[in-house]
Short mmCIF file of C-alpha atoms and ligand atoms in Angstrom, two decimals:
data_model
loop_
_atom_site.label_atom_id
_atom_site.label_comp_id
_atom_site.label_asym_id
_atom_site.label_seq_id
_atom_site.Cartn_x
_atom_site.Cartn_y
_atom_site.Cartn_z
CA MET A 29 166.58 139.39 252.62
CA SER A 30 167.20 142.98 252.78
CA GLU A 31 164.03 145.53 252.24
CA PRO A 32 162.41 146.84 248.82
CA VAL A 33 164.09 149.79 247.98
CA GLY A 34 161.58 153.20 248.00
CA ILE A 35 161.01 154.62 244.19
CA ALA A 36 159.45 157.20 243.22
CA VAL A 37 159.62 158.12 239.09
CA ILE A 38 159.06 162.19 238.63
CA GLY A 39 158.26 162.43 234.71
CA CYS A 40 155.25 160.09 234.03
CA GLY A 41 155.08 161.20 229.96
CA ASN A 42 155.53 158.42 227.14
CA ILE A 43 158.68 156.42 228.78
CA SER A 44 157.37 155.68 231.72
CA ASN A 45 154.87 153.06 230.54
CA GLN A 46 158.05 150.92 230.12
CA TYR A 47 159.73 151.60 233.54
CA LEU A 48 156.39 151.40 235.62
CA LYS A 49 155.25 147.93 233.62
CA ASN A 50 158.96 146.70 234.91
CA LEU A 51 159.48 148.83 237.92
CA THR A 52 156.29 147.39 239.12
CA ARG A 53 157.39 143.61 238.77
CA PHE A 54 161.49 144.05 240.12
CA PRO A 55 161.43 142.12 243.81
CA ASP A 56 164.34 144.47 244.78
CA VAL A 57 162.29 147.24 244.28
CA LYS A 58 158.71 149.75 246.13
CA VAL A 59 157.32 152.55 243.74
CA LEU A 60 156.08 154.57 246.16
CA PHE A 61 155.14 157.88 244.32
CA CYS A 62 154.38 159.20 240.29
CA ALA A 63 154.95 162.49 240.28
CA ASP A 64 155.07 165.33 236.97
CA ILE A 65 154.70 168.81 236.85
CA ASP A 66 151.03 167.86 235.16
CA ILE A 67 149.80 166.60 238.10
CA GLU A 68 147.10 164.81 236.32
CA ARG A 69 149.59 162.67 234.47
CA ALA A 70 151.10 161.00 237.87
CA LYS A 71 148.00 160.50 238.75
CA SER A 72 146.74 158.40 236.22
CA GLN A 73 150.36 156.86 236.06
CA ALA A 74 150.01 155.70 239.28
CA SER A 75 145.94 154.70 239.26
CA ALA A 76 147.63 152.40 236.01
CA TYR A 77 150.13 151.30 237.61
CA ASP A 78 148.93 150.73 241.43
CA VAL A 79 151.37 153.02 242.79
CA PRO A 80 149.85 154.28 245.87
CA GLU A 81 151.13 158.01 245.95
CA SER A 82 150.71 160.44 243.12
CA GLY A 83 151.39 164.56 242.79
CA GLY A 84 154.16 167.19 242.20
CA VAL A 85 158.40 166.69 242.57
CA GLN A 86 158.41 168.25 245.51
CA GLN A 87 155.75 165.86 247.49
CA ALA A 88 158.02 162.86 245.43
CA LEU A 89 161.66 164.48 247.40
CA ASP A 90 159.97 164.58 250.83
CA HIS A 91 157.84 161.02 250.58
CA PRO A 92 160.31 159.59 253.41
CA GLY A 93 160.59 155.83 252.50
CA VAL A 94 161.88 157.22 248.89
CA GLU A 95 165.33 155.91 248.58
CA LEU A 96 165.86 156.93 245.01
CA ALA A 97 164.27 158.89 242.29
CA VAL A 98 164.41 157.89 238.46
CA ASN A 99 163.64 161.09 237.02
CA LEU A 100 162.39 160.50 233.66
CA THR A 101 161.82 164.48 232.44
CA ILE A 102 162.10 165.24 229.20
CA PRO A 103 166.61 166.35 227.95
CA VAL A 104 165.92 170.50 229.73
CA ALA A 105 164.56 169.05 232.89
CA HIS A 106 167.04 166.62 233.54
CA ALA A 107 169.88 168.65 235.58
CA GLU A 108 166.74 170.27 237.22
CA VAL A 109 165.66 167.50 239.18
CA ALA A 110 168.50 165.41 239.81
CA THR A 111 169.70 168.44 241.37
CA ALA A 112 166.98 168.62 243.62
CA ALA A 113 166.18 164.50 244.31
CA ILE A 114 170.37 164.70 245.30
CA GLU A 115 169.97 167.74 247.26
CA ALA A 116 166.62 165.76 248.96
CA GLY A 117 169.51 163.05 249.76
CA LYS A 118 167.99 160.62 246.90
CA HIS A 119 169.82 158.75 244.58
CA VAL A 120 169.38 159.51 240.74
CA TRP A 121 168.71 157.64 237.75
CA ASN A 122 168.39 160.07 235.15
CA GLU A 123 167.31 159.36 231.83
CA LYS A 124 169.82 159.88 229.08
CA PRO A 125 171.00 162.79 227.80
CA LEU A 126 172.75 163.41 232.20
CA ALA A 127 172.12 166.75 231.67
CA LEU A 128 172.50 169.26 228.29
CA ASP A 129 176.63 170.00 228.85
CA MET A 130 179.01 169.37 230.66
CA ASP A 131 179.62 172.15 233.30
CA ALA A 132 175.46 171.02 234.43
CA ALA A 133 176.91 167.49 234.42
CA ARG A 134 179.75 167.44 236.85
CA ALA A 135 177.78 170.13 238.66
CA LEU A 136 175.43 167.13 239.62
CA LEU A 137 178.54 164.43 240.10
CA ILE A 138 179.97 167.23 242.52
CA ALA A 139 176.21 167.58 244.02
CA ALA A 140 176.03 163.54 244.56
CA GLU A 141 179.30 163.47 245.89
CA GLU A 142 178.82 166.15 248.81
CA LYS A 143 174.81 163.70 249.48
CA GLY A 144 177.49 161.18 249.67
CA VAL A 145 174.30 159.08 247.37
CA ARG A 146 174.48 157.54 243.89
CA VAL A 147 174.02 158.18 239.51
CA GLY A 148 173.19 156.66 237.75
CA CYS A 149 171.84 156.98 233.41
CA ALA A 150 170.21 154.98 230.67
CA PRO A 151 171.36 153.85 228.62
CA ASP A 152 170.65 150.52 230.46
CA THR A 153 170.30 148.56 227.57
CA VAL A 154 174.09 147.88 227.44
CA LEU A 155 173.46 145.62 230.68
CA GLY A 156 170.88 143.44 228.11
CA ALA A 157 171.65 139.89 226.62
CA GLY A 158 172.90 141.06 223.22
CA ILE A 159 175.43 143.19 223.95
CA GLN A 160 176.36 141.47 226.89
CA SER A 161 176.97 138.38 224.87
CA ALA A 162 178.41 140.81 222.11
CA ARG A 163 180.88 142.09 224.96
CA ARG A 164 181.66 138.34 226.10
CA LEU A 165 182.29 136.66 223.32
CA ILE A 166 184.85 139.72 221.94
CA ALA A 167 186.44 138.96 224.82
CA SER A 168 186.57 136.01 224.49
CA GLY A 169 188.32 136.47 220.73
CA THR A 170 185.82 134.86 219.42
CA ILE A 171 186.51 138.08 216.82
CA GLY A 172 190.28 138.06 217.27
CA THR A 173 191.44 142.00 217.22
CA PRO A 174 188.82 144.50 217.29
CA LEU A 175 189.24 147.22 214.76
CA THR A 176 186.13 149.14 214.35
CA ALA A 177 182.81 149.92 214.29
CA LEU A 178 180.34 150.58 211.89
CA THR A 179 176.75 151.72 213.13
CA LEU A 180 173.74 153.08 211.17
CA LEU A 181 170.42 155.34 212.45
CA GLN A 182 168.66 156.41 210.00
CA GLY A 183 164.56 157.36 209.01
CA PRO A 184 162.49 160.06 208.78
CA GLY A 185 162.18 161.06 212.59
CA PRO A 186 160.21 160.01 215.73
CA GLN A 187 158.00 163.59 214.43
CA ALA A 188 156.07 161.00 213.13
CA TRP A 189 155.34 158.27 216.68
CA HIS A 190 155.16 161.01 218.85
CA PRO A 191 152.53 162.52 219.90
CA ASP A 192 154.53 165.91 221.56
CA PRO A 193 157.87 165.43 219.40
CA GLU A 194 159.11 169.55 220.17
CA PHE A 195 162.14 168.77 222.43
CA LEU A 196 163.76 165.81 220.37
CA PHE A 197 164.31 168.18 218.06
CA ALA A 198 165.21 170.61 220.72
CA VAL A 199 168.76 171.35 222.15
CA GLY A 200 170.04 168.02 224.20
CA ALA A 201 167.85 165.77 221.77
CA GLY A 202 167.85 165.64 218.12
CA PRO A 203 168.63 162.50 216.84
CA LEU A 204 172.80 162.83 218.77
CA PHE A 205 171.49 163.61 221.90
CA ASP A 206 168.04 161.07 221.90
CA LEU A 207 169.70 158.29 219.98
CA GLY A 208 173.35 158.53 220.50
CA PRO A 209 173.52 157.71 223.34
CA TYR A 210 172.46 153.52 222.73
CA TYR A 211 175.22 153.80 219.99
CA LEU A 212 178.05 156.14 222.25
CA SER A 213 177.44 153.49 225.15
CA THR A 214 177.69 150.38 223.52
CA LEU A 215 180.58 151.17 221.44
CA ALA A 216 181.66 152.38 225.22
CA THR A 217 181.07 148.85 226.85
CA LEU A 218 182.76 147.01 224.27
CA PHE A 219 185.93 149.19 223.02
CA GLY A 220 186.40 150.91 226.36
CA PRO A 221 186.69 155.48 225.99
CA ALA A 222 186.74 157.07 223.43
CA ASN A 223 189.57 160.07 222.87
CA ARG A 224 188.95 161.45 219.81
CA VAL A 225 186.19 163.09 217.22
CA ALA A 226 185.33 164.56 214.28
CA ALA A 227 182.13 165.09 212.41
CA VAL A 228 179.74 166.67 210.33
CA GLY A 229 176.22 168.27 211.21
CA ARG A 230 172.94 168.84 208.71
CA LYS A 231 169.99 170.74 209.36
CA PRO A 232 167.47 171.05 205.65
CA SER A 233 164.31 171.73 207.04
CA ALA A 234 164.21 174.58 210.11
CA THR A 235 160.73 173.70 210.73
CA ARG A 236 158.76 170.08 211.43
CA GLU A 237 155.43 168.91 211.24
CA ILE A 238 153.19 166.68 213.98
CA ALA A 239 152.02 163.80 212.38
CA ALA A 240 150.71 161.21 215.29
CA GLY A 241 148.26 162.04 218.16
CA PRO A 242 145.60 165.02 219.00
CA ARG A 243 147.86 167.99 217.86
CA ALA A 244 149.05 166.24 214.53
CA GLY A 245 149.22 168.99 212.19
CA THR A 246 151.13 170.90 214.40
CA GLU A 247 154.60 173.07 213.25
CA PHE A 248 157.36 173.46 215.40
CA GLY A 249 160.76 175.05 214.92
CA VAL A 250 163.56 172.08 214.94
CA ASP A 251 166.90 174.15 217.02
CA VAL A 252 169.88 171.08 215.94
CA PRO A 253 171.58 169.18 213.57
CA THR A 254 169.49 166.43 212.40
CA TYR A 255 171.97 165.00 210.07
CA VAL A 256 174.95 163.71 212.40
CA SER A 257 178.05 161.46 210.63
CA VAL A 258 180.98 160.76 212.71
CA LEU A 259 183.72 160.02 213.57
CA ALA A 260 185.55 158.22 216.78
CA GLU A 261 188.35 157.16 217.66
CA TYR A 262 190.04 154.88 220.55
CA ALA A 263 192.05 154.43 223.94
CA SER A 264 192.49 151.51 223.24
CA GLY A 265 193.14 151.95 219.31
CA GLN A 266 190.05 150.77 217.21
CA ALA A 267 188.25 153.42 215.11
CA ALA A 268 184.31 154.19 214.12
CA SER A 269 182.20 155.69 211.62
CA LEU A 270 178.88 156.45 212.93
CA LEU A 271 175.61 157.76 211.20
CA PHE A 272 172.85 159.78 213.07
CA SER A 273 169.90 160.79 210.26
CA TRP A 274 166.70 161.87 210.64
CA ASP A 275 166.38 163.25 206.87
CA SER A 276 166.05 159.35 205.13
CA PRO A 277 163.22 158.19 204.81
CA LEU A 278 164.77 155.28 204.00
CA SER A 279 164.60 153.43 207.92
CA ARG A 280 167.68 152.25 209.25
CA TYR A 281 168.24 151.62 212.87
CA GLY A 282 169.98 149.23 215.30
CA PHE A 283 173.06 148.51 213.07
CA VAL A 284 176.58 147.50 215.04
CA GLU A 285 178.94 146.38 213.31
CA ILE A 286 182.08 145.66 215.42
CA THR A 287 185.30 143.91 213.13
CA GLY A 288 187.67 142.01 214.58
CA SER A 289 191.11 141.07 212.76
CA GLU A 290 189.66 137.80 211.93
CA ALA A 291 185.68 138.16 212.12
CA THR A 292 183.14 140.54 211.69
CA LEU A 293 179.65 140.51 214.42
CA ALA A 294 177.16 141.76 213.97
CA VAL A 295 175.61 143.05 217.48
CA PRO A 296 171.84 143.68 217.35
CA ASP A 297 170.03 146.36 218.51
CA PRO A 298 171.58 148.28 221.31
CA ASN A 299 168.23 150.29 221.29
CA GLY A 300 166.70 147.15 223.08
CA PHE A 301 167.78 144.55 225.59
CA GLY A 302 167.71 140.54 223.39
CA GLY A 303 168.73 139.60 220.09
CA ASP A 304 170.27 137.19 218.27
CA LEU A 305 173.98 138.24 216.85
CA ARG A 306 175.45 137.15 213.99
CA LEU A 307 179.33 136.49 213.17
CA ARG A 308 180.89 136.53 209.64
CA ARG A 309 184.16 135.40 209.23
CA LEU A 310 187.43 136.05 206.02
CA GLY A 311 185.93 133.37 203.99
CA ASP A 312 182.18 132.66 204.53
CA GLN A 313 179.58 133.27 202.45
CA ASP A 314 176.40 133.71 205.39
CA TRP A 315 176.12 134.85 208.60
CA THR A 316 176.04 132.18 211.32
CA VAL A 317 173.98 133.39 214.34
CA VAL A 318 174.46 132.77 217.43
CA PRO A 319 172.98 133.78 220.85
CA SER A 320 172.39 136.26 223.57
CA HIS A 321 172.23 134.80 226.54
CA GLY A 322 171.62 137.00 229.60
CA ALA A 323 168.54 139.40 230.86
CA THR A 324 165.97 140.92 228.51
CA ALA A 325 164.18 142.83 230.99
CA GLY A 326 163.52 145.90 229.67
CA ARG A 327 163.71 149.83 230.60
CA GLY A 328 164.89 149.95 234.78
CA MET A 329 167.85 146.72 234.50
CA GLY A 330 169.77 149.65 235.25
CA VAL A 331 167.93 151.12 238.33
CA LEU A 332 167.50 147.24 239.73
CA ASP A 333 171.02 147.12 239.22
CA MET A 334 172.00 150.40 240.45
CA VAL A 335 169.71 149.79 243.97
CA ARG A 336 170.97 145.91 244.07
CA GLY A 337 174.32 148.13 244.74
CA ILE A 338 173.07 150.16 246.30
CA ARG A 339 172.06 147.18 249.48
CA ARG A 340 175.69 145.02 248.92
CA GLY A 341 177.67 147.92 248.74
CA GLU A 342 178.93 147.65 245.05
CA PRO A 343 178.92 150.05 242.14
CA HIS A 344 176.47 149.67 239.21
CA ARG A 345 177.40 149.67 235.75
CA ALA A 346 175.87 151.96 234.48
CA SER A 347 177.57 154.67 235.93
CA ALA A 348 177.18 158.35 235.77
CA GLU A 349 181.23 158.30 234.39
CA ILE A 350 180.76 156.16 231.28
CA ALA A 351 176.91 158.74 231.04
CA LEU A 352 179.88 161.93 231.21
CA HIS A 353 181.94 160.19 229.11
CA VAL A 354 178.92 160.09 226.14
CA LEU A 355 177.83 163.29 227.06
CA GLU A 356 181.43 164.65 226.12
CA MET A 357 181.37 162.26 223.58
CA MET A 358 178.10 164.48 222.33
CA VAL A 359 179.15 167.84 223.45
CA ALA A 360 183.04 167.63 221.32
CA ILE A 361 180.74 165.73 217.74
CA GLU A 362 178.41 168.97 218.17
CA ARG A 363 181.79 170.90 218.22
CA SER A 364 183.37 168.75 215.58
CA ALA A 365 180.70 169.90 213.54
CA ALA A 366 180.70 173.61 213.83
CA ALA A 367 184.11 174.13 213.58
CA ALA A 368 185.38 171.21 211.01
CA SER A 369 187.87 169.91 213.09
CA PHE A 370 189.11 167.02 215.40
CA GLU A 371 188.01 167.39 219.15
CA PRO A 372 189.30 165.64 221.72
CA VAL A 373 187.26 164.02 224.68
CA ALA A 374 188.81 164.19 227.95
CA SER A 375 187.11 161.99 230.30
CA SER A 376 187.26 158.30 231.10
CA PHE A 377 185.58 155.79 232.80
CA ASP A 378 186.85 152.25 234.60
CA ALA A 379 184.74 149.51 232.65
CA PRO A 380 182.43 147.96 234.84
CA GLU A 381 181.80 143.99 235.62
CA PRO A 382 180.01 142.71 232.58
CA LEU A 383 176.38 140.85 234.32
CA ASP A 384 176.36 137.31 234.79
CA ALA A 385 174.18 135.69 231.74
CA GLU A 386 172.40 134.41 234.84
CA TRP A 387 171.15 137.96 236.42
CA ASP A 388 167.58 137.12 237.61
CA PRO A 389 165.53 139.85 237.43
CA TYR A 390 162.30 138.30 238.91
CA VAL A 391 164.49 136.74 242.73
CA ALA A 392 165.20 138.91 244.57
CA GLY A 393 168.92 140.32 245.53
CA SER A 394 170.04 137.62 242.47
N1 NAD B 401 159.70 157.80 224.30
C1 NAD B 401 160.79 157.27 224.62
O1 NAD B 401 160.46 156.39 223.16
C2 NAD B 401 162.15 156.68 225.02
C3 NAD B 401 162.76 156.01 224.50
C4 NAD B 401 164.07 156.43 225.54
C5 NAD B 401 164.10 157.18 226.55
N2 NAD B 401 163.55 158.49 226.71
C6 NAD B 401 163.85 159.19 227.21
O2 NAD B 401 162.95 158.96 228.16
C7 NAD B 401 162.86 161.18 228.27
C8 NAD B 401 161.25 161.67 228.55
O3 NAD B 401 160.90 161.03 227.65
P1 NAD B 401 159.62 161.06 226.95
O4 NAD B 401 159.46 160.38 225.56
O5 NAD B 401 159.09 159.96 228.61
O6 NAD B 401 158.65 162.51 227.95
P2 NAD B 401 157.58 162.53 227.78
O7 NAD B 401 157.37 164.48 226.85
O8 NAD B 401 156.68 161.79 226.94
O9 NAD B 401 157.43 163.32 229.40
C9 NAD B 401 158.06 164.12 229.69
C10 NAD B 401 157.14 163.60 230.95
O10 NAD B 401 158.14 164.82 232.00
C11 NAD B 401 157.53 165.74 232.33
N3 NAD B 401 158.04 166.78 232.74
C12 NAD B 401 158.67 167.62 232.45
N4 NAD B 401 159.96 168.45 232.96
C13 NAD B 401 159.10 168.18 234.20
C14 NAD B 401 160.02 168.74 235.72
N5 NAD B 401 160.66 169.87 235.26
N6 NAD B 401 159.14 168.31 236.82
C15 NAD B 401 158.46 167.16 236.41
N7 NAD B 401 158.04 166.55 235.86
C16 NAD B 401 158.37 166.84 233.88
C17 NAD B 401 155.99 166.65 231.12
O11 NAD B 401 155.18 167.00 231.75
C18 NAD B 401 156.32 165.06 230.75
O12 NAD B 401 154.41 164.01 231.93
C19 NAD B 401 164.28 162.05 227.93
O13 NAD B 401 164.91 162.21 228.61
C20 NAD B 401 163.88 160.95 226.44
O14 NAD B 401 165.46 160.93 226.05
C21 NAD B 401 162.64 158.38 225.80
#
């Protein structure tokens, strides 16, 4: 059995809890360092999850045992932190989005190639039992020829629960950039690459108020559209309608339906790892539940698949190429909403190998 891969978690905010809880349980990895610009935060997360060292970003990158940096900073810092990690010769797992724009994302991938290190990117929910089971079911022909998709994400917005939500309304976020990657990556997994998008965007309110945590009542500015309605066309012929809205008192999320020539398949929430599928054939009066099979270990599964790929010399699944394609889709969607035009999407990717239903996060090298 090979040595566990040493990891530094950079960015010890809200989502670092889920990553640290999981990564400290996977035997193929060893979390060696917690880093943040807020050193106290890094220290407190290191102590909460029994991580031996903590400190600033450069200290993490200078650590000789760290092979891979898990970048959980806010979107505006993703490219800068990832570039620093690559410069230090570390592999990088980035939270989504890969970067704020295509130039920064491409520069990141070129730097990684030159240094001979890998880049992986969230969301890794596409590796969970729910979406992997949907992929297997579609490949088996159960819904016939996949034709269209309908996805819905609507609600009042994350100022309702996030204690520091400003970054979620800044460039690089909004419902499209923050939650779009889950839905767009799911359709990328099930349909392959897209080649054209069109969209309408709205920003009904220029400011919002924090509703939770110690800063409740604080007003902040909204920089991006908070309602985005999208049409997408896929290279394999499918079409999709997607809604991303934080302007709805009614909350409805995790809605992904794939319609084929023989049946409609309801896919579980793409922001989660498990959940049952539901199937409805022509003439059915109700849904048939189809249990999903596979791993549901949560955030960090993509990092684990990446380190296993590194040790075996095999490609990892949540690849930078898919993240780059999803980023290009989001940038094209924004451009379309501004220009009222269809926008081409040029990048592509090779579909990763499906994840085996027996893949076990808790058995080293499984
Ligand atoms: N909160 C969620 O539910 C959630 C879910 C999935 C993904 N994400 C993604 O995870 C990332 C982080 O989200 P969050 O909610 O944890 O944010 P957060 O604001 O709670 O935490 C971000 C942390 O990064 C640190 N940071 C910022 N810039 C830095 C820099 N240049 N160097 C080092 N540290 C820096 C901050 O001090 C903070 O501790 C975002 O990309 C977000 O899209 C969040």
